[in-house]
Coordinates of C-alpha atoms in Angstrom, one line a residue:
X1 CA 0.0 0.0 0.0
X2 CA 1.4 3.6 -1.1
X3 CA 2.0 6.2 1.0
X4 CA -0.7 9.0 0.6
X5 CA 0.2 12.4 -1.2
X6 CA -0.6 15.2 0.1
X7 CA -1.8 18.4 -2.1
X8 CA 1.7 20.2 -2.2
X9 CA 2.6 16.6 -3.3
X10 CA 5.0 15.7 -0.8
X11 CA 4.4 11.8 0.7
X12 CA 3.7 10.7 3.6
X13 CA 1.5 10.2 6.9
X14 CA -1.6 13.1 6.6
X15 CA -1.8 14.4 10.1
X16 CA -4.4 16.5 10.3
X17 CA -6.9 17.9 12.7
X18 CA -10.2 16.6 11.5
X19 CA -12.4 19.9 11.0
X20 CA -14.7 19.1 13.8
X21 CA -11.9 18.8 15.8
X22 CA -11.0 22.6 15.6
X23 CA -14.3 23.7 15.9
X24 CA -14.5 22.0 19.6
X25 CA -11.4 23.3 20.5
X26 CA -12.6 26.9 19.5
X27 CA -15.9 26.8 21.5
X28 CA -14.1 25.6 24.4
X29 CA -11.5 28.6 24.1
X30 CA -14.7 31.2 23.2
X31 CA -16.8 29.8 26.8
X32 CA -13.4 30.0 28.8
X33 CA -12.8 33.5 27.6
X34 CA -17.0 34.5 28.4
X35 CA -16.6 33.3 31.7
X36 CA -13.4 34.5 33.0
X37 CA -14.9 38.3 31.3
X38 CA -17.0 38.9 33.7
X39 CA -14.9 40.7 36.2
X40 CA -13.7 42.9 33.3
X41 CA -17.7 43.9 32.5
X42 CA -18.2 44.5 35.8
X43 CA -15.2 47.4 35.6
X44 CA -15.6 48.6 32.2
X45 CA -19.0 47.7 31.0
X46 CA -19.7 44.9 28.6
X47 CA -19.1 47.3 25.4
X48 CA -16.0 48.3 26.9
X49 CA -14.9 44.5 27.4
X50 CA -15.7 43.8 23.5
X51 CA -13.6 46.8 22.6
X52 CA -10.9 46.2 24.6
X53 CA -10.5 42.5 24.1
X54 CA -11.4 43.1 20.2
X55 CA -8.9 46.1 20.1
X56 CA -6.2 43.8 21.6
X57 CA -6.7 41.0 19.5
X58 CA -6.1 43.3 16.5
X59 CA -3.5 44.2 17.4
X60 CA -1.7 40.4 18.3
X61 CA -3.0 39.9 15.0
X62 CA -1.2 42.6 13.3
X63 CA 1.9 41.6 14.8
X64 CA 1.7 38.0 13.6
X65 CA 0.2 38.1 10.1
X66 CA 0.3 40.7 7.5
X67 CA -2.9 42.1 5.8
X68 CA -3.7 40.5 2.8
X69 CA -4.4 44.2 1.2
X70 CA -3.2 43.1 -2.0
X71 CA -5.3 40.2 -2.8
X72 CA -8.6 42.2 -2.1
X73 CA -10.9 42.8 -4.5
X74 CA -13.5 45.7 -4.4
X75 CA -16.2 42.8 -4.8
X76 CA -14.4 41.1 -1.2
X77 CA -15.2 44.8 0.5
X78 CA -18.6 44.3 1.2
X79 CA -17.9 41.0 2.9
X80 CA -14.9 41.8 4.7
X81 CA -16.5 44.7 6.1
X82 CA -19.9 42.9 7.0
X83 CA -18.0 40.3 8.9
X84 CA -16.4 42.6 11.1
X85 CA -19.5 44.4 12.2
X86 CA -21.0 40.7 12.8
X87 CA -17.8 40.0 14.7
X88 CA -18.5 43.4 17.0
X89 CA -22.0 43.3 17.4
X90 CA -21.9 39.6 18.4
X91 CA -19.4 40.1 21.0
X92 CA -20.6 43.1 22.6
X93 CA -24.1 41.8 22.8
X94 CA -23.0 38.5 23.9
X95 CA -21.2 40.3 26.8
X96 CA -24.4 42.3 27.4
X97 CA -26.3 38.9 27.6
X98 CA -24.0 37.1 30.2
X99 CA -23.7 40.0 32.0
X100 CA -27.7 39.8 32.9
X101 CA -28.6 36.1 32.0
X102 CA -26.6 32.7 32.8
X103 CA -23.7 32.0 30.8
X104 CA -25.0 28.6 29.7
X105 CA -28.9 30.1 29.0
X106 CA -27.1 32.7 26.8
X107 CA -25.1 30.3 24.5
X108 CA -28.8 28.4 23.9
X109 CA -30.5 31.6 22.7
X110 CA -27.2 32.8 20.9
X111 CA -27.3 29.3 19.5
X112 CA -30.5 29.8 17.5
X113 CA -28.2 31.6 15.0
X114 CA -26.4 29.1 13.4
X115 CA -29.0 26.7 14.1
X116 CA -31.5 28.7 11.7
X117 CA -28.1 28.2 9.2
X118 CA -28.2 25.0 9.6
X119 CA -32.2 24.8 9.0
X120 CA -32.0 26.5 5.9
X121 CA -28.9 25.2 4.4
X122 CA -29.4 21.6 4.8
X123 CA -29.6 19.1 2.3
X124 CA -32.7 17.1 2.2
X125 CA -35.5 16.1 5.0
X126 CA -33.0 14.3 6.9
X127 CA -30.5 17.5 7.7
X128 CA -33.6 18.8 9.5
X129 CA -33.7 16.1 12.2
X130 CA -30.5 17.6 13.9
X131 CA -31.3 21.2 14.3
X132 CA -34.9 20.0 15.6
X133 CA -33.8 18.1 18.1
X134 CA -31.1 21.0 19.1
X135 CA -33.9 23.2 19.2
X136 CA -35.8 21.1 22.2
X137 CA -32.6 21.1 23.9
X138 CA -32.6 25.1 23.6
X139 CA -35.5 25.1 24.8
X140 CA -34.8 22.9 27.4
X141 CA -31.7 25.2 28.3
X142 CA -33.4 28.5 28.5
X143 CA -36.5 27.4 30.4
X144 CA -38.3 30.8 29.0
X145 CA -41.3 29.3 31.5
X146 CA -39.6 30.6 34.5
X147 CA -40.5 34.0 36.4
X148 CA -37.5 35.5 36.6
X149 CA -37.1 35.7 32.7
X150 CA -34.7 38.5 31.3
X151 CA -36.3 40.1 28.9
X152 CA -33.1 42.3 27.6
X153 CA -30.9 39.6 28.4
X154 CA -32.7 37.6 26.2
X155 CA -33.1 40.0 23.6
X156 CA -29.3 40.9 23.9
X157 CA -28.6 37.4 23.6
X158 CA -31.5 37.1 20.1
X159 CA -29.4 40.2 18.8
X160 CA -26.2 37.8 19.1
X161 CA -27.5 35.0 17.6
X162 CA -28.6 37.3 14.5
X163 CA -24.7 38.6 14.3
X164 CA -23.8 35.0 14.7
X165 CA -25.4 33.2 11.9
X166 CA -24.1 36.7 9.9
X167 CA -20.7 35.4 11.3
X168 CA -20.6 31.4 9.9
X169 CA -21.7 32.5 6.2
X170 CA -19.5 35.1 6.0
X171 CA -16.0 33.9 7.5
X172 CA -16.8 31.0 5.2
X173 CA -17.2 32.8 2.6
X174 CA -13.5 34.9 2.9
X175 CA -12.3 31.4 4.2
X176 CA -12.5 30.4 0.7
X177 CA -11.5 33.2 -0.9
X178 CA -8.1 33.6 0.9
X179 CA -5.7 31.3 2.5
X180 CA -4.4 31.6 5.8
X181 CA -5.6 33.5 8.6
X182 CA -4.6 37.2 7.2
X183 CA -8.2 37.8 6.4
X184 CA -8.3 38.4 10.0
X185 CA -6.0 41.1 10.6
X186 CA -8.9 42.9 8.1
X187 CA -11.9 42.0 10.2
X188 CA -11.0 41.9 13.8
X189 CA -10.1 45.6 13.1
X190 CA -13.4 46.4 12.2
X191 CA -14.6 44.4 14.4
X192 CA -13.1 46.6 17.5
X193 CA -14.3 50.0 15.3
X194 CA -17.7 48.3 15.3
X195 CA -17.6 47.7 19.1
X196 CA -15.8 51.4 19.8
X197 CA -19.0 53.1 19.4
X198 CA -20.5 52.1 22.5
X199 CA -17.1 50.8 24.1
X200 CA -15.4 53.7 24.4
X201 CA -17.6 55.7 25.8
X202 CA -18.2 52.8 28.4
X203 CA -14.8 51.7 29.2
X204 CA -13.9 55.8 29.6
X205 CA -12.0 56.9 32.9
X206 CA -11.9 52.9 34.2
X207 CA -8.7 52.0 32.1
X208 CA -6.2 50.8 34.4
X209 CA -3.1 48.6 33.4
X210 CA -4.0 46.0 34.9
X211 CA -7.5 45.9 32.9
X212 CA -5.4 46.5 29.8
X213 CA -3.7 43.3 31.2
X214 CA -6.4 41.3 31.6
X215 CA -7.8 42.5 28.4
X216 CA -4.9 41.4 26.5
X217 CA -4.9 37.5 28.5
X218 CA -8.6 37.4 27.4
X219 CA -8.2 38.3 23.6
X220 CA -6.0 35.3 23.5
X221 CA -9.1 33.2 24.4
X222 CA -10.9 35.6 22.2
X223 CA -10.6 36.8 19.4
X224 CA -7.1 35.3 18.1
X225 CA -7.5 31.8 19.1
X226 CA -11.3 30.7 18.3
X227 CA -11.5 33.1 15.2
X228 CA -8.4 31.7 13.6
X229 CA -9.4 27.9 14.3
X230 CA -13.4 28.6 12.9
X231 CA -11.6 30.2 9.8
X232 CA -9.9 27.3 9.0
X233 CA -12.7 24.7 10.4
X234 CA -15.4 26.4 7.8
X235 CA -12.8 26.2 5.0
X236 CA -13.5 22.0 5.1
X237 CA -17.2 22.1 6.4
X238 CA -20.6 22.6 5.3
X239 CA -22.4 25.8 7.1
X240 CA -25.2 23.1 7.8
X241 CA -22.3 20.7 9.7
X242 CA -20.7 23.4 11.5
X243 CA -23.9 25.3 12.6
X244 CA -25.5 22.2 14.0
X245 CA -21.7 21.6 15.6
X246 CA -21.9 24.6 17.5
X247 CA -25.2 22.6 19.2
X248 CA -22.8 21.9 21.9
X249 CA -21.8 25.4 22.6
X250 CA -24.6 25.4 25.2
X251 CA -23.6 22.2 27.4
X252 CA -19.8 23.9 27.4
X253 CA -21.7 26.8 28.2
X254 CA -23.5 25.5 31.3
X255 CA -20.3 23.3 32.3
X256 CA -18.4 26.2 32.5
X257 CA -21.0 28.6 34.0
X258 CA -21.2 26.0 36.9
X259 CA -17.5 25.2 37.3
X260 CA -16.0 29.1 37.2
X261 CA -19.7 30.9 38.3
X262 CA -21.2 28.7 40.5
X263 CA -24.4 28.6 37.9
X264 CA -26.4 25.7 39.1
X265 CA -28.2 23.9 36.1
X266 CA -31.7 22.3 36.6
X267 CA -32.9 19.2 35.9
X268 CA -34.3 20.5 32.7
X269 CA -31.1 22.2 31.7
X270 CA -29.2 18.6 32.0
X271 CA -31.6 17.1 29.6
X272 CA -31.2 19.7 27.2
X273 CA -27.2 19.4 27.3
X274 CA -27.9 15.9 26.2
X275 CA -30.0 16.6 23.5
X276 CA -27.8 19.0 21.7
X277 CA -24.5 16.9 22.7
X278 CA -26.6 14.3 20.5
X279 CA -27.2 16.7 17.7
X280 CA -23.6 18.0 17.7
X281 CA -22.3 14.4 17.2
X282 CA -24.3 13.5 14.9
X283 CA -23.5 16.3 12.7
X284 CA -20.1 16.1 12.8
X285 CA -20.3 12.5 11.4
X286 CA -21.0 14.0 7.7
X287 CA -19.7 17.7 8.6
X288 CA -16.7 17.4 5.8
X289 CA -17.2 19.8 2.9
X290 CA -16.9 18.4 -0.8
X291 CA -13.7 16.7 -0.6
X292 CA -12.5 18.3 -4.0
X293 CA -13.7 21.6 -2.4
X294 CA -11.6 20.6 0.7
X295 CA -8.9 19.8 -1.3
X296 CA -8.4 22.9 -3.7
X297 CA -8.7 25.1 -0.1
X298 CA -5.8 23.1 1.2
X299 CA -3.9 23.0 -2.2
X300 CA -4.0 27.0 -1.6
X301 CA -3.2 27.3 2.3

């Protein structure tokens, strides 16, 4: 049996990190980063956290990559620019969720984003399964029957999941337009413009260094790392796959909310984790983008 080529023709073992792989790893590092934020809202206000954290990240970004300036086309503008006001808007009103709502409830509600992706861009009646039963997990998650329901929280936290499934077309789209992660010294900038308008004015007279220091720690967790791995995860997956992937966003959500936040989930909540663990896995089975597609992506990285 031959060795298999790989596309820059060289032989040998293919070790690669399977696509679902490096979405995981980027929802784990995107729930770390929400949950060790909210000492930073509580000083400088969620907006201010996005634009700090967002204005950081740019700039780690800018260090290590260069701008791929010259490979933009005036046709790419509209897209680069409409996924880095998706990129602000869903951080800041993420942060303006969690800061009013469990950690856990508003990853569910966030969540309806990509599933509504995954809902519309599936292939066949069989797709549809997935997202459905996602969706009673959501449910599940939220429990909108209690009292004490949120109603900004909850509509910070709709507003997300809007900028969200904005987000997974979009960075797939410039995923397969450029290679690399450059694209991302392009968006993350706008991103932090986008989240300036209500940041600074938030965040004003409550810069210390040591919030610029925690700032900078928590743009590791996000933006650099989770944006960088998604960008190359969408680049060999279907927005369908990776939408319905994300379905486990919530249960890391809740796992983290009750191991760093002490945020109890109810009996409900721990069904609903199950049901969109279930969904998750079982999209990630047939998440792999045409394999030519795949191919002539890597051929280019």
């Amino acid at each position: 049996m031959t060795a298999p080529v790989s596309s820059r023709g060289r032989r040998g073992p293919a070790l690669q990190v399977p696509a679902w792989g490096l979405a995981v790893t980027a929802m784990l590092s995107i729930q770390l980063g929400s949950a060790l934020s909210l000492d930073l809202i509580a000083a400088v206000g969620p907006a201010g956290t996005g634009w700090l954290r967002l204005s950081v990240g740019a700039l780690i970004l800018l260090a290590l990559v260069r701008p791929p300036l010259r490979s933009v086309r005036r046709s790419d503008v509209p897209t680069l620019l409409g996924l880095g006001i998706a990129t602000g808007l869903m951080s800041v009103a993420f942060l303006a969720a969690i800061e009013r709502i469990p950690l856990g409830t508003a990853v569910a509600i966030e969540f309806l984003g990509p599933l509504t992706v995954a809902a519309l861009r599936g292939r066949g009646r069989r797709a549809l399964i997935w997202p459905v039963v996602a969706l009673l997990g959501v449910v599940l998650l939220t429990e909108p029957w209690h009292s004490d329901f949120d109603a900004a929280g909850v509509s910070c936290a709709g507003l997300a999941a809007l900028a969200w499934a904005a987000y997974i077309v979009l960075t797939q789209r410039i995923g397969d337009r450029f290679t690399g992660v450059g694209t991302l010294s392009l968006t993350v900038p706008i991103a932090a413009g986008t989240a300036a308008i209500v940041g600074i004015p938030q965040a004003a007279g409550h810069i210390t260094p040591a919030i610029l220091a925690a700032a900078a720690g928590l743009a590791i967790l996000l933006p650099v790392l989770p944006f960088a791995l998604e960008l190359l995860a969408l680049r060999r997956m279907t927005p369908t796959a990776f939408g319905t992937l994300m379905a486990v966003e919530p249960a890391l959500g809740v796992l983290l909310g009750l191991l760093i936040l002490h945020q109890q989930p109810s009996a409900g909540q721990v069904v609903g984790i199950l049901l969109v663990v279930l969904a998750g896995a079982a999209a990630q089975r047939h998440g792999d983008r045409d394999q030519q597609s795949a191919e002539r992506m890597d051929s280019r990285a």
